[in-house]
mmCIF file of C-alpha atoms in Angstrom:
data_model
loop_
_atom_site.group_PDB
_atom_site.id
_atom_site.type_symbol
_atom_site.label_atom_id
_atom_site.label_comp_id
_atom_site.label_asym_id
_atom_site.label_seq_id
_atom_site.Cartn_x
_atom_site.Cartn_y
_atom_site.Cartn_z
ATOM 1 C CA MET A 18 80.869 137.092 101.173
ATOM 2 C CA ASN A 19 77.735 135.332 102.445
ATOM 3 C CA CYS A 20 76.738 134.966 106.121
ATOM 4 C CA GLU A 21 78.202 131.449 106.462
ATOM 5 C CA ARG A 22 81.565 132.508 105.090
ATOM 6 C CA ALA A 23 81.406 135.676 107.199
ATOM 7 C CA ASN A 24 80.933 133.535 110.302
ATOM 8 C CA GLU A 25 84.094 131.540 109.508
ATOM 9 C CA ALA A 26 86.007 134.731 108.809
ATOM 10 C CA LEU A 27 84.740 136.166 112.091
ATOM 11 C CA MET A 28 86.185 133.225 114.054
ATOM 12 C CA LEU A 29 89.556 133.748 112.362
ATOM 13 C CA ASP A 30 89.334 137.501 112.895
ATOM 14 C CA LEU A 31 88.594 137.147 116.629
ATOM 15 C CA TYR A 32 92.021 135.528 117.027
ATOM 16 C CA GLY A 33 93.922 137.579 114.481
ATOM 17 C CA GLU A 34 94.147 134.668 112.058
ATOM 18 C CA ALA A 35 92.175 136.199 109.185
ATOM 19 C CA GLY A 36 94.168 137.297 106.169
ATOM 20 C CA GLU A 37 93.871 140.854 104.877
ATOM 21 C CA THR A 38 91.410 139.905 102.154
ATOM 22 C CA ASP A 39 89.128 137.980 104.516
ATOM 23 C CA ALA A 40 89.287 140.708 107.150
ATOM 24 C CA ALA A 41 88.306 143.373 104.605
ATOM 25 C CA ALA A 42 85.477 141.237 103.200
ATOM 26 C CA LEU A 43 84.212 140.548 106.727
ATOM 27 C CA LYS A 44 84.244 144.233 107.570
ATOM 28 C CA GLU A 45 82.235 144.989 104.472
ATOM 29 C CA HIS A 46 79.767 142.188 105.213
ATOM 30 C CA LEU A 47 79.253 143.315 108.805
ATOM 31 C CA ALA A 48 78.589 146.862 107.614
ATOM 32 C CA ASN A 49 75.687 145.579 105.538
ATOM 33 C CA CYS A 50 74.331 142.668 107.643
ATOM 34 C CA ALA A 51 72.710 143.582 110.954
ATOM 35 C CA ALA A 52 72.265 139.939 112.060
ATOM 36 C CA CYS A 53 75.954 139.095 111.595
ATOM 37 C CA ARG A 54 76.939 142.368 113.237
ATOM 38 C CA ARG A 55 74.894 141.494 116.335
ATOM 39 C CA ALA A 56 76.317 137.956 116.377
ATOM 40 C CA ALA A 57 79.869 139.309 116.091
ATOM 41 C CA GLU A 58 79.315 141.742 118.942
ATOM 42 C CA ALA A 59 77.771 139.048 121.151
ATOM 43 C CA SER A 60 80.682 136.689 120.392
ATOM 44 C CA ARG A 61 83.207 139.322 121.420
ATOM 45 C CA GLU A 62 81.299 139.987 124.659
ATOM 46 C CA ALA A 63 81.044 136.290 125.491
ATOM 47 C CA LEU A 64 84.758 135.829 124.902
ATOM 48 C CA ALA A 65 85.589 138.868 127.016
ATOM 49 C CA GLU A 66 83.427 137.507 129.823
ATOM 50 C CA PHE A 67 85.083 134.101 129.605
ATOM 51 C CA ARG A 68 88.542 135.697 129.710
ATOM 52 C CA ARG A 69 87.659 137.687 132.807
ATOM 53 C CA GLU A 70 87.371 134.429 134.705
ATOM 54 C CA PRO A 71 90.611 133.442 136.414
ATOM 55 C CA SER A 72 91.910 130.140 135.179
ATOM 56 C CA PRO A 73 92.054 127.459 137.877
ATOM 57 C CA ARG A 74 95.526 126.544 139.060
ATOM 58 C CA PRO A 75 96.901 123.131 139.987
ATOM 59 C CA SER A 76 97.551 122.342 143.632
ATOM 60 C CA ARG A 77 100.999 122.944 145.101
ATOM 61 C CA GLU A 78 101.406 119.205 145.664
ATOM 62 C CA THR A 79 100.824 118.499 141.991
ATOM 63 C CA VAL A 80 103.307 121.158 140.897
ATOM 64 C CA GLU A 81 105.915 119.862 143.347
ATOM 65 C CA ALA A 82 105.410 116.300 142.122
ATOM 66 C CA VAL A 83 106.014 117.430 138.534
ATOM 67 C CA LEU A 84 109.140 119.353 139.523
ATOM 68 C CA ALA A 85 110.485 116.378 141.459
ATOM 69 C CA ALA A 86 109.947 114.106 138.447
ATOM 70 C CA ALA A 87 111.633 116.602 136.144
ATOM 71 C CA GLN A 88 114.641 116.889 138.437
ATOM 72 C CA SER A 89 115.008 113.150 138.761
ATOM 73 C CA ARG A 90 115.560 112.761 135.038
ATOM 74 C CA PRO A 91 116.888 116.064 133.826
ATOM 75 C CA SER A 92 120.251 115.243 132.402
ATOM 76 C CA PHE A 93 120.639 114.754 128.777
ATOM 77 C CA GLY A 94 123.975 116.540 129.179
ATOM 78 C CA GLY A 95 125.281 114.618 132.202
ATOM 79 C CA VAL A 96 126.184 110.982 132.509
ATOM 80 C CA PHE A 97 123.732 110.097 129.746
ATOM 81 C CA ALA A 98 125.605 112.319 127.305
ATOM 82 C CA LEU A 99 128.825 110.487 128.098
ATOM 83 C CA TRP A 100 127.588 106.981 127.414
ATOM 84 C CA ARG A 101 125.117 107.805 124.662
ATOM 85 C CA PRO A 102 127.710 107.959 121.812
ATOM 86 C CA ALA A 103 129.179 104.669 123.020
ATOM 87 C CA LEU A 104 125.708 103.146 123.042
ATOM 88 C CA TRP A 105 125.056 104.236 119.459
ATOM 89 C CA ARG A 106 128.430 102.858 118.358
ATOM 90 C CA ALA A 107 127.582 99.504 119.954
ATOM 91 C CA VAL A 108 124.168 99.491 118.271
ATOM 92 C CA ALA A 109 125.799 100.266 114.912
ATOM 93 C CA VAL A 110 128.284 97.388 115.333
ATOM 94 C CA VAL A 111 125.484 94.934 116.179
ATOM 95 C CA VAL A 112 123.394 96.070 113.192
ATOM 96 C CA ILE A 113 126.335 95.726 110.807
ATOM 97 C CA ALA A 114 127.200 92.279 112.172
ATOM 98 C CA LEU A 115 123.602 91.070 111.839
ATOM 99 C CA THR A 116 123.334 92.444 108.302
ATOM 100 C CA ALA A 117 126.577 90.746 107.294
ATOM 101 C CA SER A 118 125.539 87.394 108.765
ATOM 102 C CA PHE A 119 122.191 87.532 106.949
ATOM 103 C CA ALA A 120 123.904 88.476 103.710
ATOM 104 C CA ILE A 121 126.327 85.554 103.992
ATOM 105 C CA LYS A 122 123.557 83.122 104.877
ATOM 106 C CA PHE A 123 121.021 84.106 102.243
ATOM 107 C CA TRP A 124 123.233 85.300 99.356
ATOM 108 C CA PRO A 125 122.527 83.132 96.255
ATOM 109 C CA ARG A 126 125.494 80.757 96.205
ATOM 110 C CA THR A 127 125.149 79.195 92.731
ATOM 111 C CA PRO A 128 123.126 80.885 90.061
ATOM 112 C CA VAL A 129 121.065 78.641 87.782
ATOM 113 C CA PRO A 130 123.269 78.152 84.719
ATOM 114 C CA LEU A 131 122.096 79.277 81.325
ATOM 115 C CA ALA A 132 122.471 76.908 78.378
ATOM 116 C CA GLY A 133 125.722 78.542 77.260
ATOM 117 C CA GLU A 134 127.187 78.391 80.727
ATOM 118 C CA ARG A 135 126.756 74.677 81.291
ATOM 119 C CA ALA A 136 130.251 73.973 80.072
ATOM 120 C CA SER A 137 131.779 76.203 82.709
ATOM 121 C CA VAL A 138 129.508 74.710 85.390
ATOM 122 C CA ALA A 139 131.056 71.349 84.620
ATOM 123 C CA THR A 140 134.431 72.673 85.777
ATOM 124 C CA GLN A 141 133.221 73.582 89.251
ATOM 125 C CA SER A 142 134.570 71.895 92.369
ATOM 126 C CA ALA A 143 133.550 68.418 93.476
ATOM 127 C CA ALA A 144 131.685 69.836 96.432
ATOM 128 C CA THR A 145 129.555 71.994 94.166
ATOM 129 C CA GLU A 146 128.893 68.994 91.953
ATOM 130 C CA THR A 147 127.732 66.971 94.939
ATOM 131 C CA SER A 148 125.385 69.798 95.814
ATOM 132 C CA TRP A 149 124.112 69.869 92.242
ATOM 133 C CA ASP A 150 123.602 66.110 92.294
ATOM 134 C CA ALA A 151 121.484 66.363 95.405
ATOM 135 C CA GLU A 152 119.481 69.180 93.890
ATOM 136 C CA SER A 153 119.013 67.309 90.604
ATOM 137 C CA VAL A 154 117.709 64.275 92.519
ATOM 138 C CA ALA A 155 115.201 66.501 94.240
ATOM 139 C CA VAL A 156 114.164 68.098 90.941
ATOM 140 C CA SER A 157 113.800 64.643 89.354
ATOM 141 C CA GLU A 158 111.552 63.588 92.187
ATOM 142 C CA HIS A 159 109.378 66.671 91.622
ATOM 143 C CA ILE A 160 109.201 65.860 87.915
ATOM 144 C CA ARG A 161 108.224 62.255 88.654
ATOM 145 C CA LEU A 162 105.443 63.374 91.000
ATOM 146 C CA ALA A 163 104.239 65.911 88.446
ATOM 147 C CA GLN A 164 104.199 63.220 85.762
ATOM 148 C CA ALA A 165 102.195 60.967 88.068
ATOM 149 C CA ASP A 166 99.721 63.822 88.554
ATOM 150 C CA VAL A 167 99.521 64.258 84.806
ATOM 151 C CA ALA A 168 98.962 60.502 84.358
ATOM 152 C CA ILE A 169 96.131 60.557 86.881
ATOM 153 C CA GLY A 170 94.716 63.592 85.116
ATOM 154 C CA SER A 171 94.972 61.834 81.735
ATOM 155 C CA SER A 172 93.308 58.731 83.128
ATOM 156 C CA LEU A 173 90.449 60.846 84.450
ATOM 157 C CA ASP A 174 90.203 62.649 81.127
ATOM 158 C CA ASN A 175 89.989 59.277 79.324
ATOM 159 C CA ARG A 176 87.332 58.065 81.748
ATOM 160 C CA ILE A 177 85.279 61.258 81.287
ATOM 161 C CA ALA A 178 85.604 60.950 77.501
ATOM 162 C CA GLY A 179 84.353 57.338 77.753
ATOM 163 C CA LEU A 180 81.374 58.404 79.820
ATOM 164 C CA ARG A 181 80.605 61.158 77.331
ATOM 165 C CA ASP A 182 80.673 58.634 74.501
ATOM 166 C CA ALA A 183 78.365 56.266 76.417
ATOM 167 C CA LEU A 184 75.967 59.112 77.122
ATOM 168 C CA SER A 185 76.013 60.127 73.501
ATOM 169 C CA GLU A 186 75.234 56.567 72.440
ATOM 170 C CA LEU A 187 72.356 56.361 74.878
ATOM 171 C CA ARG A 188 70.943 59.624 73.504
ATOM 172 C CA ASN A 189 71.283 58.370 69.974
ATOM 173 C CA GLY A 190 69.524 55.152 71.003
ATOM 174 C CA SER A 191 66.672 57.051 72.668
ATOM 175 C CA ASP A 192 66.253 59.173 69.518
ATOM 176 C CA GLY A 193 65.526 55.926 67.679
ATOM 177 C CA PHE A 194 62.480 55.190 69.831
ATOM 178 C CA MET B 30 128.174 157.155 133.830
ATOM 179 C CA PRO B 31 124.967 158.016 131.992
ATOM 180 C CA ASP B 32 122.044 155.639 132.226
ATOM 181 C CA GLN B 33 122.073 153.366 129.281
ATOM 182 C CA PRO B 34 118.724 152.196 127.959
ATOM 183 C CA LEU B 35 118.340 148.489 128.347
ATOM 184 C CA SER B 36 119.030 146.590 125.233
ATOM 185 C CA PRO B 37 115.860 145.056 123.795
ATOM 186 C CA VAL B 38 117.607 141.710 124.069
ATOM 187 C CA ASN B 39 117.842 142.119 127.844
ATOM 188 C CA ASN B 40 114.095 142.684 128.085
ATOM 189 C CA VAL B 41 113.136 139.633 126.078
ATOM 190 C CA GLU B 42 112.060 136.616 128.055
ATOM 191 C CA PRO B 43 113.709 133.398 126.907
ATOM 192 C CA SER B 44 111.520 131.525 124.451
ATOM 193 C CA ASP B 45 109.916 128.206 125.356
ATOM 194 C CA ASP B 46 112.331 126.491 123.000
ATOM 195 C CA ALA B 47 115.338 128.118 124.632
ATOM 196 C CA LEU B 48 114.118 127.078 128.082
ATOM 197 C CA PHE B 49 113.409 123.546 126.987
ATOM 198 C CA GLU B 50 116.805 123.262 125.344
ATOM 199 C CA ARG B 51 118.407 124.410 128.590
ATOM 200 C CA TYR B 52 116.393 121.806 130.465
ATOM 201 C CA ARG B 53 117.515 119.113 128.050
ATOM 202 C CA LYS B 54 121.068 120.068 128.899
ATOM 203 C CA GLY B 55 120.314 119.523 132.566
ATOM 204 C CA ASP B 56 119.084 122.934 133.777
ATOM 205 C CA ALA B 57 116.177 122.079 136.120
ATOM 206 C CA ALA B 58 115.486 125.777 136.778
ATOM 207 C CA ALA B 59 114.607 126.220 133.098
ATOM 208 C CA PHE B 60 111.981 123.505 133.454
ATOM 209 C CA GLU B 61 110.540 125.243 136.504
ATOM 210 C CA GLN B 62 110.245 128.465 134.492
ATOM 211 C CA LEU B 63 108.549 126.599 131.665
ATOM 212 C CA LEU B 64 106.118 124.962 134.066
ATOM 213 C CA ALA B 65 105.278 128.297 135.703
ATOM 214 C CA ARG B 66 104.667 129.819 132.285
ATOM 215 C CA HIS B 67 102.204 127.165 131.105
ATOM 216 C CA GLN B 68 100.683 125.673 134.244
ATOM 217 C CA SER B 69 97.645 127.921 134.459
ATOM 218 C CA ALA B 70 96.601 127.587 130.802
ATOM 219 C CA LEU B 71 97.236 123.861 130.771
ATOM 220 C CA PHE B 72 95.407 123.208 134.007
ATOM 221 C CA GLY B 73 92.475 125.397 132.906
ATOM 222 C CA PHE B 74 92.242 123.396 129.705
ATOM 223 C CA LEU B 75 92.328 120.081 131.571
ATOM 224 C CA VAL B 76 89.833 121.054 134.283
ATOM 225 C CA ARG B 77 87.340 122.380 131.774
ATOM 226 C CA MET B 78 87.794 119.474 129.405
ATOM 227 C CA ALA B 79 87.654 116.805 132.097
ATOM 228 C CA GLY B 80 85.003 118.515 134.226
ATOM 229 C CA SER B 81 86.801 117.316 137.346
ATOM 230 C CA ARG B 82 89.579 118.916 139.332
ATOM 231 C CA ALA B 83 90.868 115.598 140.680
ATOM 232 C CA LEU B 84 91.122 114.097 137.216
ATOM 233 C CA ALA B 85 92.705 117.294 135.903
ATOM 234 C CA GLU B 86 95.425 117.111 138.598
ATOM 235 C CA ASP B 87 96.304 113.569 137.476
ATOM 236 C CA LEU B 88 96.290 114.502 133.805
ATOM 237 C CA PHE B 89 98.364 117.608 134.503
ATOM 238 C CA GLN B 90 101.054 115.467 136.142
ATOM 239 C CA GLU B 91 100.903 112.881 133.388
ATOM 240 C CA THR B 92 101.227 115.525 130.687
ATOM 241 C CA TRP B 93 104.414 116.957 132.199
ATOM 242 C CA LEU B 94 105.811 113.494 132.840
ATOM 243 C CA ARG B 95 105.360 112.752 129.138
ATOM 244 C CA VAL B 96 107.162 115.990 128.357
ATOM 245 C CA VAL B 97 110.054 114.874 130.546
ATOM 246 C CA ARG B 98 110.088 111.332 129.173
ATOM 247 C CA GLU B 99 109.812 112.379 125.531
ATOM 248 C CA ALA B 100 112.124 115.384 125.805
ATOM 249 C CA ARG B 101 114.611 113.924 123.351
ATOM 250 C CA ARG B 102 111.913 113.496 120.697
ATOM 251 C CA TYR B 103 110.948 117.152 120.773
ATOM 252 C CA ARG B 104 111.895 119.072 117.631
ATOM 253 C CA SER B 105 112.190 122.831 117.894
ATOM 254 C CA GLU B 106 110.404 123.370 114.543
ATOM 255 C CA GLN B 107 107.290 122.411 116.487
ATOM 256 C CA LYS B 108 106.108 125.094 118.895
ATOM 257 C CA PHE B 109 106.525 123.916 122.489
ATOM 258 C CA SER B 110 103.038 124.996 123.584
ATOM 259 C CA ARG B 111 101.489 123.116 120.681
ATOM 260 C CA TRP B 112 103.430 119.999 121.618
ATOM 261 C CA LEU B 113 102.360 120.380 125.247
ATOM 262 C CA PHE B 114 98.684 120.769 124.390
ATOM 263 C CA THR B 115 98.831 117.954 121.850
ATOM 264 C CA ILE B 116 99.962 115.631 124.642
ATOM 265 C CA ALA B 117 97.364 116.988 127.083
ATOM 266 C CA ASN B 118 94.584 116.807 124.508
ATOM 267 C CA ARG B 119 95.410 113.190 123.685
ATOM 268 C CA LEU B 120 95.521 112.228 127.358
ATOM 269 C CA VAL B 121 92.254 113.887 128.325
ATOM 270 C CA ILE B 122 90.363 112.478 125.343
ATOM 271 C CA ASP B 123 91.709 108.972 125.989
ATOM 272 C CA GLU B 124 90.648 109.285 129.611
ATOM 273 C CA LEU B 125 87.179 110.579 128.764
ATOM 274 C CA ARG B 126 86.727 107.800 126.225
ATOM 275 C CA ARG B 127 87.879 105.255 128.775
ATOM 276 C CA ARG B 128 85.305 106.591 131.222
ATOM 277 C CA LYS B 129 82.727 106.745 128.426
ATOM 278 C CA ARG B 130 82.355 110.451 129.023
ATOM 279 C CA TRP B 131 83.499 111.736 125.664
ATOM 280 C CA ASN B 132 79.900 112.453 124.717
ATOM 281 C CA THR B 133 78.407 113.342 128.092
ATOM 282 C CA VAL B 134 80.594 115.236 130.510
ATOM 283 C CA SER B 135 79.370 116.756 133.751
ATOM 284 C CA VAL B 136 81.138 119.394 135.796
ATOM 285 C CA ASP B 137 82.150 119.284 139.437
ATOM 286 C CA ASP B 138 80.085 121.595 141.590
ATOM 287 C CA ASP B 139 83.128 122.561 143.636
ATOM 288 C CA GLU B 140 85.062 123.902 140.657
ATOM 289 C CA ALA B 141 83.657 127.393 140.956
ATOM 290 C CA ALA B 142 84.449 127.557 144.654
ATOM 291 C CA VAL B 143 88.045 126.479 144.112
ATOM 292 C CA THR B 144 88.634 129.184 141.531
ATOM 293 C CA LEU B 145 86.917 131.848 143.601
ATOM 294 C CA GLN B 146 89.024 131.108 146.671
ATOM 295 C CA ALA B 147 92.157 131.862 144.715
ATOM 296 C CA ARG B 148 90.823 135.218 143.558
ATOM 297 C CA GLY B 149 89.583 136.640 146.855
ATOM 298 C CA PRO B 150 86.914 139.200 145.796
ATOM 299 C CA SER B 151 84.479 141.065 148.044
ATOM 300 C CA ALA B 152 81.366 139.250 149.249
ATOM 301 C CA ALA B 153 79.013 141.002 146.804
ATOM 302 C CA GLU B 154 81.450 140.597 143.952
ATOM 303 C CA GLU B 155 81.955 136.985 144.903
ATOM 304 C CA THR B 156 78.238 136.304 144.793
ATOM 305 C CA GLU B 157 77.968 137.937 141.390
ATOM 306 C CA ARG B 158 81.132 136.235 140.173
ATOM 307 C CA ARG B 159 79.986 132.859 141.432
ATOM 308 C CA ARG B 160 76.727 133.321 139.562
ATOM 309 C CA THR B 161 78.551 134.255 136.364
ATOM 310 C CA LEU B 162 81.251 131.647 136.772
ATOM 311 C CA SER B 163 78.768 128.886 137.376
ATOM 312 C CA ARG B 164 76.988 129.899 134.174
ATOM 313 C CA ILE B 165 80.233 129.835 132.226
ATOM 314 C CA GLU B 166 81.285 126.531 133.732
ATOM 315 C CA ALA B 167 77.799 125.125 133.211
ATOM 316 C CA ALA B 168 77.748 126.391 129.643
ATOM 317 C CA LEU B 169 81.077 124.702 128.975
ATOM 318 C CA ALA B 170 80.005 121.504 130.693
ATOM 319 C CA THR B 171 76.886 121.202 128.577
ATOM 320 C CA LEU B 172 78.811 121.803 125.377
ATOM 321 C CA GLN B 173 79.364 118.835 123.128
ATOM 322 C CA PRO B 174 82.962 117.721 123.861
ATOM 323 C CA SER B 175 84.203 118.209 120.312
ATOM 324 C CA LEU B 176 83.029 121.838 120.442
ATOM 325 C CA ARG B 177 84.486 122.352 123.905
ATOM 326 C CA GLN B 178 87.762 120.853 122.719
ATOM 327 C CA VAL B 179 88.134 123.410 119.911
ATOM 328 C CA PHE B 180 87.082 126.307 122.142
ATOM 329 C CA LEU B 181 89.468 125.389 124.969
ATOM 330 C CA LEU B 182 92.416 124.535 122.722
ATOM 331 C CA ARG B 183 92.083 127.973 121.118
ATOM 332 C CA GLU B 184 91.407 129.882 124.327
ATOM 333 C CA HIS B 185 93.677 128.145 126.831
ATOM 334 C CA GLY B 186 96.222 126.570 124.540
ATOM 335 C CA GLY B 187 96.577 129.430 122.089
ATOM 336 C CA VAL B 188 96.597 126.756 119.401
ATOM 337 C CA SER B 189 95.717 128.222 115.992
ATOM 338 C CA PHE B 190 92.690 126.925 114.123
ATOM 339 C CA LYS B 191 94.908 125.375 111.467
ATOM 340 C CA GLU B 192 96.900 123.585 114.163
ATOM 341 C CA ILE B 193 93.681 122.383 115.820
ATOM 342 C CA ALA B 194 92.573 121.036 112.451
ATOM 343 C CA ALA B 195 95.862 119.139 112.174
ATOM 344 C CA MET B 196 95.634 117.890 115.768
ATOM 345 C CA THR B 197 92.049 116.680 115.537
ATOM 346 C CA GLY B 198 92.094 115.531 111.928
ATOM 347 C CA ALA B 199 89.052 117.694 111.148
ATOM 348 C CA PRO B 200 88.909 120.073 108.164
ATOM 349 C CA LEU B 201 89.511 123.754 108.939
ATOM 350 C CA GLY B 202 85.912 124.609 108.025
ATOM 351 C CA THR B 203 84.637 122.083 110.577
ATOM 352 C CA VAL B 204 86.948 123.478 113.263
ATOM 353 C CA LEU B 205 85.698 127.021 112.579
ATOM 354 C CA TRP B 206 82.102 125.806 112.670
ATOM 355 C CA ARG B 207 82.727 124.093 116.014
ATOM 356 C CA MET B 208 84.240 127.261 117.427
ATOM 357 C CA SER B 209 81.321 129.303 116.201
ATOM 358 C CA ALA B 210 78.826 126.820 117.661
ATOM 359 C CA ALA B 211 80.688 126.826 120.988
ATOM 360 C CA LEU B 212 80.623 130.615 121.138
ATOM 361 C CA LYS B 213 76.962 130.669 120.194
ATOM 362 C CA HIS B 214 76.200 128.251 123.015
ATOM 363 C CA LEU B 215 78.242 130.288 125.482
ATOM 364 C CA ARG B 216 76.569 133.482 124.292
ATOM 365 C CA LYS B 217 73.116 131.959 124.692
ATOM 366 C CA GLU B 218 73.863 130.784 128.222
ATOM 367 C CA LEU B 219 75.277 134.145 129.250
ATOM 368 C CA GLU B 220 72.401 136.050 127.650
ATOM 369 C CA ALA B 221 69.922 133.831 129.480
ATOM 370 C CA ASP B 222 71.708 134.825 132.675
ATOM 371 C CA GLY B 223 71.728 138.508 131.733
ATOM 372 C CA VAL B 224 75.533 138.698 131.652
ATOM 373 C CA THR B 225 75.803 139.909 128.063
ATOM 374 C CA ALA B 226 73.526 142.084 126.000
ATOM 375 C CA LYS B 227 70.833 140.276 124.080
#
């Protein structure tokens, strides 16, 4: 054990927190290190001196104020205990109701049909079909807009290709000079 | 009827947990007992951390009010005194930070007098005690707050070094170093005053 480790072990030992191994190693170190021995002795004396000082006490007014506050809200076994189970039951009912309403609202109503399932989709109710019609219109609109984007993109691509060709021709022409 | 020796159970004071459990069931006397048991250590911690008796009185009240308010959250696996000092430690540090005194804390000059009045020693002893006390208080006041925190939590709060490490978020080695540095500082101040052997 070196002096640094001995110092840590000393702090633990002063408060009875050192394990047996550390305590034995510290004892051995102190027997062979005069500097650490002096430091350990001085630490014990300083602590003893500190502990001889009476600890200040709070004023009577402060203590009475604390006691009054404690007495004004002591009962976890009185009225509170009577209505607490009822409160928790009410909270549980509200939570369950909210969960159920969210589940009903956000549960996927109609899964997207796979290719093999399209035949069975056709047999669904008229209301479902109306819903599908509306959705298919919306999807078609998205497709149309996407196609328009693609057309614009293609047009730009064509324009860029034209410019590249013109540039290439110019370069070829300049090579001729 | 021959005298029966008291059962060891009869001699055992109720634990903090037992008292607090009784309080939670509405026994105000149990709270009073708990307060009496911890008031001196807690107030000593707060006065010496805050460096002001007035501020310590406020923080003392606030700490116990938190105990009352958060009584239902208390779990008996946690030692009551550790819980109490965790609350007090958090409050005093927040307050010192708010007052920008976490790094530079002074001490009230009247602290020594207040403590001495309660003790009532002879005039000569009082003079000597005042001299010593002022050195101890001064030594504590000039300690870096993080060192003072470790020293006072261990001395007043009886909080173990491992628990202090958990409370402050510092590694155990750092906590032990802080304690050692605090003791060294205290030792140096007392040696300079001739209280302890050089």
